[in-house]
Coordinates of C-alpha atoms in Angstrom, one line a residue:
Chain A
X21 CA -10.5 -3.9 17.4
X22 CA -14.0 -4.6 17.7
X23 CA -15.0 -0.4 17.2
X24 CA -12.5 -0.6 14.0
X25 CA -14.4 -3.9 12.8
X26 CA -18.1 -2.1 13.3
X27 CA -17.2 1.0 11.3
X28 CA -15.6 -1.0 8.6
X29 CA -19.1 -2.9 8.6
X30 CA -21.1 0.3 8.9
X31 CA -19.1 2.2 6.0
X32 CA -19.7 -0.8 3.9
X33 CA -23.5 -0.5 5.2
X34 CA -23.5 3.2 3.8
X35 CA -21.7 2.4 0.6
X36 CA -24.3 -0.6 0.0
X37 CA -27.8 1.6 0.4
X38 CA -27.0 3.6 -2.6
X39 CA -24.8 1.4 -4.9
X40 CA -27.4 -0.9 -4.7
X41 CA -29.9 1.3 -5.9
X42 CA -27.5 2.1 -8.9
X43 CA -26.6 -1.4 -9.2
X44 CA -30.1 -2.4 -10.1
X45 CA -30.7 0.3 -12.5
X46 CA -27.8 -0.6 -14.0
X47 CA -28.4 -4.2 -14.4
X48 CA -31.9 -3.3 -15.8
X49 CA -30.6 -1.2 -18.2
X50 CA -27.5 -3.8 -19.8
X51 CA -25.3 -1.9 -19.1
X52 CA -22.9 -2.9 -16.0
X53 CA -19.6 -1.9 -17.4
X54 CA -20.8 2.1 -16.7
X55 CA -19.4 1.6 -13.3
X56 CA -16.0 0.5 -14.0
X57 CA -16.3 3.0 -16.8
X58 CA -16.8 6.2 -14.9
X59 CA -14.6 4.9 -11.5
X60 CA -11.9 4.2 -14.3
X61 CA -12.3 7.9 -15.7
X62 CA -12.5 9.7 -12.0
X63 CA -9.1 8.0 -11.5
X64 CA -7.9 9.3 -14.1
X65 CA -8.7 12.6 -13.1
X66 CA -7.0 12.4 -9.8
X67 CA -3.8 10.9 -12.2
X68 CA -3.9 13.9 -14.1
X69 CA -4.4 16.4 -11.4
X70 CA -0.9 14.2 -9.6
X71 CA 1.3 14.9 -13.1
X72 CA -0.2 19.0 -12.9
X73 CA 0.1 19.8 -9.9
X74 CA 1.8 16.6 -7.7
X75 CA -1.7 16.9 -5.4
X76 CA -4.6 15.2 -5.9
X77 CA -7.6 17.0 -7.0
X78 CA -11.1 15.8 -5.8
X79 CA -12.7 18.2 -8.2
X80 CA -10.7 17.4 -11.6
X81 CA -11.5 13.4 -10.6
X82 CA -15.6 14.6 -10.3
X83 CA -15.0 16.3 -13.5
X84 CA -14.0 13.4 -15.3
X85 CA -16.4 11.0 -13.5
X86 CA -19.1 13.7 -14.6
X87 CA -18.1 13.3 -18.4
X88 CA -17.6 9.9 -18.2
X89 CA -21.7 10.2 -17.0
X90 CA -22.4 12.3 -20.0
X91 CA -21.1 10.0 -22.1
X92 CA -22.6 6.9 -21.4
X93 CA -26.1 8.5 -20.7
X94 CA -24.8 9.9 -24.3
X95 CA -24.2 6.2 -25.7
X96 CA -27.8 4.8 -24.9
X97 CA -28.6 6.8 -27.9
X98 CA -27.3 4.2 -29.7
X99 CA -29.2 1.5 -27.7
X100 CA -27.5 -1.8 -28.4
X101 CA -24.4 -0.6 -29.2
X102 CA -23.9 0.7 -25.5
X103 CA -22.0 -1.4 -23.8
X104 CA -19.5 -2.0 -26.6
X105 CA -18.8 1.7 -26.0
X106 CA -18.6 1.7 -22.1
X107 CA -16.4 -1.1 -22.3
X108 CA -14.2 1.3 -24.5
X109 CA -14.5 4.2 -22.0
X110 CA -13.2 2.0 -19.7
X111 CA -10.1 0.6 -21.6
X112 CA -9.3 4.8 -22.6
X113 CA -10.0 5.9 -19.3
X114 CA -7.2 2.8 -17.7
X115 CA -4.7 3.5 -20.6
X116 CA -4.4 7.5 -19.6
X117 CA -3.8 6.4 -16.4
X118 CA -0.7 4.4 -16.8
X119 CA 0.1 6.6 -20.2
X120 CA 0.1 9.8 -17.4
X121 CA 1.6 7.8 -14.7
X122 CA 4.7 6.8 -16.8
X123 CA 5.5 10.3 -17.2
X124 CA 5.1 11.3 -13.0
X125 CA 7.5 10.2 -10.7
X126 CA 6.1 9.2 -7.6
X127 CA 3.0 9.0 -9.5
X128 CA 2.6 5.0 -8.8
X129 CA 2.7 5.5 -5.3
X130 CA 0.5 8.3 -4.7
X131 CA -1.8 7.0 -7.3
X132 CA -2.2 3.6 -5.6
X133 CA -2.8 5.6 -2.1
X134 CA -5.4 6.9 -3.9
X135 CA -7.1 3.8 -5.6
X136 CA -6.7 0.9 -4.1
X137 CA -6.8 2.5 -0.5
X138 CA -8.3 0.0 1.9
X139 CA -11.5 0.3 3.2
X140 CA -9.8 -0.2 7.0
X141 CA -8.7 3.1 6.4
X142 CA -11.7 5.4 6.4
X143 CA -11.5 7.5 9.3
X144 CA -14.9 8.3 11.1
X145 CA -15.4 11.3 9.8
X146 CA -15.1 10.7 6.6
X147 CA -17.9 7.9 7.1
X148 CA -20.0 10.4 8.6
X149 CA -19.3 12.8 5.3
X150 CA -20.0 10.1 3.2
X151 CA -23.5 9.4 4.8
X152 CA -24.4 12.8 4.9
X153 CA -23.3 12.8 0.8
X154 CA -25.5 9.6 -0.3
X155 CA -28.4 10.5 2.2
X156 CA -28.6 14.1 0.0
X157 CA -27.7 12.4 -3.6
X158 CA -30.6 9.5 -2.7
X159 CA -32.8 12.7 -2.1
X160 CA -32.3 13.4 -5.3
X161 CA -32.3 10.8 -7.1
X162 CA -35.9 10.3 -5.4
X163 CA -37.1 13.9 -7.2
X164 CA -36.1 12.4 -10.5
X165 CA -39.4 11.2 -11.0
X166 CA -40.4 14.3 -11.5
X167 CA -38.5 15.3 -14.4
X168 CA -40.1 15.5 -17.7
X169 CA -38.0 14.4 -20.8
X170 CA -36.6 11.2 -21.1
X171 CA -33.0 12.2 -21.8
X172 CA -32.8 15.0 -19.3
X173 CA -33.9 11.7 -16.5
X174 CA -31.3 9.4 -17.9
X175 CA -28.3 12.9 -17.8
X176 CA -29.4 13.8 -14.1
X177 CA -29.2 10.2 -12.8
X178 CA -25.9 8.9 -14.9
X179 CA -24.9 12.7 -13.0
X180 CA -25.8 11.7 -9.5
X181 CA -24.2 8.1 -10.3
X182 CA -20.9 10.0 -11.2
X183 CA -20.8 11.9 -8.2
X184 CA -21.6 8.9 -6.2
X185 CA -18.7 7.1 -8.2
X186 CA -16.2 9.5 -7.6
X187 CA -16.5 9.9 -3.9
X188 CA -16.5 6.2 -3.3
X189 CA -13.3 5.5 -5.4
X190 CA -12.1 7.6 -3.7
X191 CA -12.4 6.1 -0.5
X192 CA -12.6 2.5 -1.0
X193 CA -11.3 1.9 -4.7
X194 CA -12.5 1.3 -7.9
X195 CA -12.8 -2.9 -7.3
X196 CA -14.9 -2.6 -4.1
X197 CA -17.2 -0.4 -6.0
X198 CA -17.6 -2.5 -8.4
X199 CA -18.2 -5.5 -6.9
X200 CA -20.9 -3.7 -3.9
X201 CA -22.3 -2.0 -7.0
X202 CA -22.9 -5.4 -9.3
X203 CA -23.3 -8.6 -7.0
X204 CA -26.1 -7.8 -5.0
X205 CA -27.9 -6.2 -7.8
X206 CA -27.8 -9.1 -9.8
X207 CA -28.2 -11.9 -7.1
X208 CA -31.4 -10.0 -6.9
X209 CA -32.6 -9.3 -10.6
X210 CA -31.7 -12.9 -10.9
X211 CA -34.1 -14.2 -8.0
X212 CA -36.6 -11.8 -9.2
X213 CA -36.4 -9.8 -6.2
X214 CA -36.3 -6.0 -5.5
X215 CA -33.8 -3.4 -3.8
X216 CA -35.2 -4.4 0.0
X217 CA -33.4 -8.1 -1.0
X218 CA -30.2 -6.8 -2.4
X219 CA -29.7 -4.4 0.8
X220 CA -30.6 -7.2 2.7
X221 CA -28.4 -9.9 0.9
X222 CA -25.8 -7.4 0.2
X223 CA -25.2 -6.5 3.8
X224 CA -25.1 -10.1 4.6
X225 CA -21.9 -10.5 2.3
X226 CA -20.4 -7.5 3.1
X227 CA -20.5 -8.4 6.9
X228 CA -19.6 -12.0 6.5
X229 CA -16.7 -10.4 4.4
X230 CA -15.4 -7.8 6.6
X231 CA -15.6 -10.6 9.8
X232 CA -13.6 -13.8 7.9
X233 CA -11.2 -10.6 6.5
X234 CA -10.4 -9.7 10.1
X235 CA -10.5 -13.5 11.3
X236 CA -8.3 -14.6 8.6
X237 CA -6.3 -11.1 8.5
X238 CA -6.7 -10.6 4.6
X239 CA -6.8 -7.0 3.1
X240 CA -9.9 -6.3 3.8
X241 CA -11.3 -4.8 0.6
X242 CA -10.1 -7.6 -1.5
X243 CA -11.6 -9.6 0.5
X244 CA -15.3 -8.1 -0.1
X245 CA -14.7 -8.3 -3.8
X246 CA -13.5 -11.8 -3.3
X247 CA -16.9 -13.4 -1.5
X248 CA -19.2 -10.7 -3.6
X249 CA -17.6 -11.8 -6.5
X250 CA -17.6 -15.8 -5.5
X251 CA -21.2 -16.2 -4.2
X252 CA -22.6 -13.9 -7.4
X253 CA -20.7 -16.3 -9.6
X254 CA -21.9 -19.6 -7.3
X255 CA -25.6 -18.2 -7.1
X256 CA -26.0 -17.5 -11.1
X257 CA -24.3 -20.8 -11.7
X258 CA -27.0 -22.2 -9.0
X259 CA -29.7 -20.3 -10.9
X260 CA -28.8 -21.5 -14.2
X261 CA -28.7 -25.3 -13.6
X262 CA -31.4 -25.1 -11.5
X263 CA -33.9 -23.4 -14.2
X264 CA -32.6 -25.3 -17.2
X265 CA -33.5 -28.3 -15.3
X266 CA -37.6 -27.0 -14.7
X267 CA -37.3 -26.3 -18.1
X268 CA -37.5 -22.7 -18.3
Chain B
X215 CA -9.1 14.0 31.8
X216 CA -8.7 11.3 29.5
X217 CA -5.0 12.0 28.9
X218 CA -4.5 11.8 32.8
X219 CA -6.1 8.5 33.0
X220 CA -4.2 7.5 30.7
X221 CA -0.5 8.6 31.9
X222 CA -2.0 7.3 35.3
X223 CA -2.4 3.4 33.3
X224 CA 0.4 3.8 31.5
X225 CA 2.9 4.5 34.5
X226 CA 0.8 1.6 36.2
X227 CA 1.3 -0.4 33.3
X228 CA 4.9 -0.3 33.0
X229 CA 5.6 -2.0 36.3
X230 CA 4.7 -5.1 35.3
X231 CA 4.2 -5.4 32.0
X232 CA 6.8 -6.3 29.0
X233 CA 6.9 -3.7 26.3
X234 CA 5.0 -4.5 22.9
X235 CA 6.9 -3.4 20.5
X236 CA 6.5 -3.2 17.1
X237 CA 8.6 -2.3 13.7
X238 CA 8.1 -2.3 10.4
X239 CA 11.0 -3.8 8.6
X240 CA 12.9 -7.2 10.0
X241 CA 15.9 -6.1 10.1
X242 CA 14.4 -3.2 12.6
X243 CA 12.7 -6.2 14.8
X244 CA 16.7 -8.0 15.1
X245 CA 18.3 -5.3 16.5
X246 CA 15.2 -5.1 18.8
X247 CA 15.8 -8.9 19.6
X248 CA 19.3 -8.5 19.8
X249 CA 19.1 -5.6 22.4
X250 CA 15.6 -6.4 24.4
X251 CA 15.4 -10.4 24.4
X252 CA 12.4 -12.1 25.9
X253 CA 11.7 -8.6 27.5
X254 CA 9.8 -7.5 24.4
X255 CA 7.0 -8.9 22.7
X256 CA 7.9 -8.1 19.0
X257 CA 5.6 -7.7 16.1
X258 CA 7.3 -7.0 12.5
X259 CA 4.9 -5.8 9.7
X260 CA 6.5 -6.4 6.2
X261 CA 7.9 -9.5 5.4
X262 CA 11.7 -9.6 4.1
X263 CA 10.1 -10.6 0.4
X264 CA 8.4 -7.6 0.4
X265 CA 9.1 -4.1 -1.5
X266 CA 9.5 -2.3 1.3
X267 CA 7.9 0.6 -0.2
X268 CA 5.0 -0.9 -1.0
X269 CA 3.8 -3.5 2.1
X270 CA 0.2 -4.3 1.7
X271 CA -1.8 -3.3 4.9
X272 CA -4.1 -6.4 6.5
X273 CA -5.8 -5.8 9.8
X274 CA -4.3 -7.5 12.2
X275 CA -1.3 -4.9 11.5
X276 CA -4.1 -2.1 13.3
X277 CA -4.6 -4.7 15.7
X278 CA -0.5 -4.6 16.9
X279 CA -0.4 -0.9 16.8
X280 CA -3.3 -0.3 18.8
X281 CA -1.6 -2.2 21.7
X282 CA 1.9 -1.1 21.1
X283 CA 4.3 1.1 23.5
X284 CA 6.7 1.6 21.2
X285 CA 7.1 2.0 17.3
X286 CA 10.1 2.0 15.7
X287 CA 10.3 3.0 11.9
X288 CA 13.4 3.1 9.4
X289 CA 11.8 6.7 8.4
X290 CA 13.2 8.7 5.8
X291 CA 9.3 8.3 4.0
X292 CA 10.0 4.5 3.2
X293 CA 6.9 3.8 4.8
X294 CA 5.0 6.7 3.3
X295 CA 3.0 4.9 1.0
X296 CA 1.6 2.4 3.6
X297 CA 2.5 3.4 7.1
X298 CA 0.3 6.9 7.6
X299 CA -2.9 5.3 7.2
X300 CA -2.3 2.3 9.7
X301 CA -1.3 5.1 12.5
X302 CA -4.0 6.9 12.3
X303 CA -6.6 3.6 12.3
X304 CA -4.6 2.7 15.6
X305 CA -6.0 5.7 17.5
X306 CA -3.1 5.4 19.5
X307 CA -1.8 8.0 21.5
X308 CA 1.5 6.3 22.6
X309 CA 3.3 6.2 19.3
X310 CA 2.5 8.8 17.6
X311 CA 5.3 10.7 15.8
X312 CA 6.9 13.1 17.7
X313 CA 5.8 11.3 21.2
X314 CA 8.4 9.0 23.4
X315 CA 6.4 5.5 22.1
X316 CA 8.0 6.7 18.3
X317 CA 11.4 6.0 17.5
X318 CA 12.6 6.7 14.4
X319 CA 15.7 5.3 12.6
X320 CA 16.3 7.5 10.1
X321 CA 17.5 10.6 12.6
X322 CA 20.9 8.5 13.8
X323 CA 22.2 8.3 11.1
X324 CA 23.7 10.4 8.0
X325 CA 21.8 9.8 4.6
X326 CA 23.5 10.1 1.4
X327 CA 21.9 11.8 -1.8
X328 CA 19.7 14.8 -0.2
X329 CA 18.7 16.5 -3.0
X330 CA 19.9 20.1 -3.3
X331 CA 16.6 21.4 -4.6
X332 CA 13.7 18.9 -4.9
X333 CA 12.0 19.2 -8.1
X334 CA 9.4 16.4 -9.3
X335 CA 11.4 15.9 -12.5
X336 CA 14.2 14.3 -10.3
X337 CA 11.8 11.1 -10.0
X338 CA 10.7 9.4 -6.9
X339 CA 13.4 11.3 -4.5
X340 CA 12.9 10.8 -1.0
X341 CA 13.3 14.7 -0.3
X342 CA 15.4 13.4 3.2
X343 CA 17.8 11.2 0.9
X344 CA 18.4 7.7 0.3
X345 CA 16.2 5.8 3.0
X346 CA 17.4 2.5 2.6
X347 CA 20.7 2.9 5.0
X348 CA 20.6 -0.1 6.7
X349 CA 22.9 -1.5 4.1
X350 CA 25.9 -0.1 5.5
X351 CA 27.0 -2.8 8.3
X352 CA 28.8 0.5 9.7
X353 CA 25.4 2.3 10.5
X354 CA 23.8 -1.1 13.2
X355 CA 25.8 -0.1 16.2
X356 CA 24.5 3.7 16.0
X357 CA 20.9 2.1 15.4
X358 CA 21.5 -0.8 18.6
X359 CA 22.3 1.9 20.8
X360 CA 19.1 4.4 19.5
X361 CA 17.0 1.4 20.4
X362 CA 18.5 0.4 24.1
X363 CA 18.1 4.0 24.6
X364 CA 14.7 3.9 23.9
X365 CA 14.0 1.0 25.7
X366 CA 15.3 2.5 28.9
X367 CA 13.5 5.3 28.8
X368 CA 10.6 3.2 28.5
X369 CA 11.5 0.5 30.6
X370 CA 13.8 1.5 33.3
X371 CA 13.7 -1.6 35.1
X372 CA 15.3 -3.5 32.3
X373 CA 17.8 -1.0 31.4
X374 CA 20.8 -3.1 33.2
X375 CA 19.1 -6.7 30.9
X376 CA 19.1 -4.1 27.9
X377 CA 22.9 -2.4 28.3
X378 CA 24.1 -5.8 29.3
X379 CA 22.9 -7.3 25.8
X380 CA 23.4 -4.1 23.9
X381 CA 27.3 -4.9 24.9
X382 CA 27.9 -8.2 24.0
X383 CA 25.9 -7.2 19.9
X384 CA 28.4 -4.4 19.7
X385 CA 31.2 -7.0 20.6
X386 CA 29.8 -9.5 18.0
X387 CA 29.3 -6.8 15.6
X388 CA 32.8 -5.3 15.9
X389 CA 34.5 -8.4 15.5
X390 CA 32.5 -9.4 11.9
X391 CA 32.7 -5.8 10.7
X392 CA 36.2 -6.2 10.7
X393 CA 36.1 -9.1 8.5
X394 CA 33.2 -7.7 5.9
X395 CA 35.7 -4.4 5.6
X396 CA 38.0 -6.9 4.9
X397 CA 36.4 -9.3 2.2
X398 CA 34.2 -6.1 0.7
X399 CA 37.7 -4.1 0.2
X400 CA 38.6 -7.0 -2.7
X401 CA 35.5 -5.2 -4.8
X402 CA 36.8 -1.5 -4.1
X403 CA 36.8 -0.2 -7.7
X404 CA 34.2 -2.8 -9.6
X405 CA 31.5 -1.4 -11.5
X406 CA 27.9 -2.3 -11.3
X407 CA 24.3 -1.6 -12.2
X408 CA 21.6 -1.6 -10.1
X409 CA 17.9 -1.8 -11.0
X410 CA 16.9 0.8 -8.0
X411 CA 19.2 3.0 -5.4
X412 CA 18.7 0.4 -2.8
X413 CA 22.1 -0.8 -2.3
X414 CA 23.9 2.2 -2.3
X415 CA 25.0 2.4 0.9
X416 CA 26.7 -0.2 0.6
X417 CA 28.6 0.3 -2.4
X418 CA 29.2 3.6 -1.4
X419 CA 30.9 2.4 1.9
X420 CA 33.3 -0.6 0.1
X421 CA 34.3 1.9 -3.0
X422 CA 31.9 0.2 -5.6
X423 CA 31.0 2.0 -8.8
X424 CA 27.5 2.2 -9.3
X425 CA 27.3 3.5 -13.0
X426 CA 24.1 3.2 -13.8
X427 CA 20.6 2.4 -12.4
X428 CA 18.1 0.5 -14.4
X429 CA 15.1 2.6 -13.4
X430 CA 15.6 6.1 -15.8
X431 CA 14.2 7.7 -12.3
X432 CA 13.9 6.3 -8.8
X433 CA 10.2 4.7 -9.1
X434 CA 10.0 4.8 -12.5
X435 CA 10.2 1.5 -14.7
X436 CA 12.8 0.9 -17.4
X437 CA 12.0 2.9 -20.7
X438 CA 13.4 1.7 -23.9
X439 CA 15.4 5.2 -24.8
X440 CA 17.0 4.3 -20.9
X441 CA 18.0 0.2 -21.8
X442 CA 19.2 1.7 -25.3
X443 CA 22.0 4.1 -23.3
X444 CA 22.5 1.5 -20.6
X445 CA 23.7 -1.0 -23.3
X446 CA 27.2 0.9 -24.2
X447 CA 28.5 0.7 -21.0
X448 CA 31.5 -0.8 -20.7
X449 CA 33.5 -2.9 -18.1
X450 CA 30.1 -3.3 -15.5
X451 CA 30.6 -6.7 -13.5
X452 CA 26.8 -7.4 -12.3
X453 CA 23.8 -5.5 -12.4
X454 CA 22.0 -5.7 -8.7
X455 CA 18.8 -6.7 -8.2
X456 CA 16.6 -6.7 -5.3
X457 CA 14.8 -9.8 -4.7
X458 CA 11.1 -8.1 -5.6
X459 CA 12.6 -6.7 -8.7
X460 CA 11.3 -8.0 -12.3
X461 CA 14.7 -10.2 -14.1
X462 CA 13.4 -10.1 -17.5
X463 CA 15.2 -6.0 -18.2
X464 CA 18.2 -6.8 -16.3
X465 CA 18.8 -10.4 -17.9
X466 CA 18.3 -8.4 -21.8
X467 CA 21.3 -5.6 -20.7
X468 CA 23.5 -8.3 -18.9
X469 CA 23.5 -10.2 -21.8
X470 CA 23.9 -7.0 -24.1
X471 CA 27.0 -5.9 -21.9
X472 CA 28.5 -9.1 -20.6
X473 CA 28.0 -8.3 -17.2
X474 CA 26.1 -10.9 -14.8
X475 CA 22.6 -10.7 -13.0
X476 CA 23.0 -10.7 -8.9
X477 CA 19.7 -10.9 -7.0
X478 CA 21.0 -9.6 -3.9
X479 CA 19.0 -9.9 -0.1
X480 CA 17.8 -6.3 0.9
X481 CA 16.5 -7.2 4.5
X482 CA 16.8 -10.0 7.2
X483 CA 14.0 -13.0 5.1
X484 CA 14.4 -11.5 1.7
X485 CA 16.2 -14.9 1.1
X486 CA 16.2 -18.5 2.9
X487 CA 20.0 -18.4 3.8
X488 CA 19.6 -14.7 5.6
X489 CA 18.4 -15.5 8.8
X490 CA 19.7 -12.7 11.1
X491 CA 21.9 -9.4 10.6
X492 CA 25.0 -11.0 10.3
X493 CA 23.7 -13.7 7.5
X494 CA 22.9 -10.3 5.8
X495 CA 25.9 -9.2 5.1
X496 CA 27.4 -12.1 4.6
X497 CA 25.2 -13.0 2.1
X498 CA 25.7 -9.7 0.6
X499 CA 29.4 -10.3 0.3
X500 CA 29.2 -13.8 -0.8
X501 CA 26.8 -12.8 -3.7
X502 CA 28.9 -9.6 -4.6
X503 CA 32.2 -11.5 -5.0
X504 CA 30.2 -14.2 -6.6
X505 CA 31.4 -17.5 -4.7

């Protein structure tokens, strides 16, 4: 077991350098619920393509993710008003899902093969695609600094997020997205640290997750959002008591 | 070279090793018991509570298959939505589909309600048929033998343990299907409802009448327009549910149509009192006649 137990780690390794990134661009910019929003919205793609066709299309789910992108680079146009709007994406994007789903048979069943697939069961070469995927979308997202235009910045790299969204729901579910995405972003923001920490931190959790999921034979991928999702909550709560106490 | 080495180990392996075998469904891992004893080392990966179609993968399930000789599956893509993904992650060779370490159940046996012409509109159709035939009491002794003869094949040594033991469940087995045909005959003619197609085997075999089913499609949960036709039936005894089903739908048309909710066991550990095959079906008859 110990090989399946090192690429689980290493997957969640690869997933980690460039959600992270994302995750602390997001938290900087107030708006976390873009995630969920645009994961939500490539799935229901993939629903979609399952009622056309009965096959799952990769491309329809990138062309959703890829609106969903547009849109909420789209909503920071209406600067505080963003999230309100995200959080709406979201809800629209969930409800089409289960609104197309009703109408499929089999639908549930394919659709949750797709979704809420386990991490455990990314085969090797799919973990080498995926690296390749990130190491070239990380490329790019380091030649956005060279873009002029403020809006045209904020569409390429809410375009590269889709793209990186849609692959990794793909492969690991919406949920563990989220949660590799978020938690070590803000642990980080919240300890005034950079992206070196939350790589750092978040590979940490995501190995101590992966080793107590095997040990304790949980599902695996619940069981990252689980300790992401407990020590974020412990270390803000931490934070917070902590800082009112200095007086800050 | 690899696959030599290997055959080499595994014929080395054999000679003085138990088999570790593993199934997916309980009811799979007693007829295992019944027929290979302490000979096996049995690992069972859903639990009787479960939906068997959708069993929720951990890793320790990996972990079994990677050091199993033999597999043994109810087929008929029951385990589609779970069982595909697991294989592959076990990287190993021995049970495969298609190779001697891969029995499946589904191929003994004669499955009811292939569709003519498979169409998505038809719902959640297993395109082979109805995979939940291990309802019908009738179909175990088939299924025994499929397994001894697997375990023969794979173990010769223990063939004459395995016969031996495979002889003395067939007794058994004749003996209490005599008296299930018996007590299930009293109910040849009732009508039911059933939430899903899973106990159609069974009702098929004693002569029940399954009018309707609660699900508008296989897969698909009850839709209003469906609960509005289901509510002008007339003369239905029970409506059958499996022990994962939701109550709150069947409970609404029972009391519509005077007919009475049964929650009836699917597998061996669905419910406390079924504890082996033969509490199965008894518990299935008990429940049925409603003693």
């Amino acid at each position: 077991m110990t090989d399946l137990v090192i690429q689980t780690i290493l997957l969640s390794f690869i997933l980690l350098g460039i959600h992270s990134y994302f995750g602390l661009e997001i938290v900087r910019r107030g708006i976390v619920f873009a995630d969920i929003a645009v994961a939500q919205f490539s799935a229901a793609g993939l629903a979609l393509s399952l009622l056309l066709s009965g096959e799952p299309s990769y491309l329809i789910s990138v062309v959703f993710a890829l609106l969903a992108g547009f849109l909420v680079a789209l909503s920071k146009r209406v600067g505080e008003y963003s999230e309100a709007f995200i959080g709406l994406l979201y809800a629209f994007g969930f409800s089409a899902i289960v609104l197309l789903l009703s109408r499929s048979p089999h639908g549930m069943e394919d659709y949750l093969r797709l979704t809420a697939s386990d991490i455990l069961f990314v085969s090797r070469r799919e973990i080498v695609e995926t690296g390749i995927l990130y190491a070239s979308l990380g490329f790019l997202l380091y030649l956005r600094r060279h873009i002029k235009g403020d809006f045209f910045r904020e569409l390429l790299f809410f375009t590269l997020f889709a793209l990186t969204v849609a692959s990794s729901v793909k492969l690991v579910g919406v949920l563990v997205v989220f949660s590799i995405l978020v938690a070590p972003a803000l642990v980080s923001v919240m300890l005034g640290k950079g992206l070196i920490f939350a790589w750092v931190y978040g590979a940490a959790v995501n190995t101590a997750g992966i080793l107590l999921s095997f040990r304790l034979d949980l599902p695996t991928g619940f069981s990252l959002v689980f300790f992401h999702a407990l020590l974020g909550v412990a270390l803000t709560v931490y934070v917070a008591t902590f800082r009112r106490r200095k007086g800050y | 070279m690899e696959r030599l080495i290997f055959l080499f180990l595994s014929l080395v392996s054999f000679s003085f090793a138990e088999l570790r075998v593993v199934v997916t469904y309980p009811w799979i891992g007693e007829l295992v018991r019944e027929v290979g004893a302490d000979r096996v080392e049995l690992y069972v990966i859903a639990k009787g509570t479960e939906d068997p179609h959708f069993v929720i993968p951990k890793p320790s399930h990996i972990a079994k298959l990677r050091s199993a000789d033999l597999l043994v599956i109810q087929g008929a893509q029951l385990e589609a939505g779970f069982l595909p993904p697991l294989l592959l992650q076990s990287n190993n060779p021995k049970i495969q589909p298609g190779s001697e370490g891969f029995l499946d159940l589904s191929s003994f046996v004669r499955l009811i309600e292939k569709p003519e012409v498979i169409s998505r509109a038809m719902g959640d159709v297993h395109p082979e048929g109805n995979p939940h035939y291990n309802l019908d009491p009738h179909n175990m002794p088939v299924l025994a033998r499929a397994v001894k003869e697997r375990l023969c094949q794979l173990d010769g040594e223990g063939c004459t343990l395995y016969e031996g033991r495979l002889k003395d469940f067939l007794g058994r087995w004749e003996e209490r299907l005599k008296s299930w045909d018996k007590g299930f005959s009293a109910l040849k003619g009732v009508k039911v409802v059933a939430y899903h197609s899973l106990f159609n085997y069974l009702l098929k075999r004693y002569g029940i009448v399954l009018l309707e089913t609660l699900e508008p499609l296989p897969g698909i949960p009850p839709t209003r327009d469906h609960i509005q036709r289901l509510i002008n039936l007339k003369g239905v005894r029970s409506i059958l549910l499996g022990v994962y089903n939701e109550e709150r739908t069947a409970r609404f048309v029972a009391g519509r149509i005077g007919a009475r909710v049964v929650v009836l066991p699917h597998d061996v550990g669905s419910i406390p009192e079924v504890k082996d095959l033969f509490s199965l079906y008894d518990e299935l008859l008990r429940r049925l006649k409603g003693d």
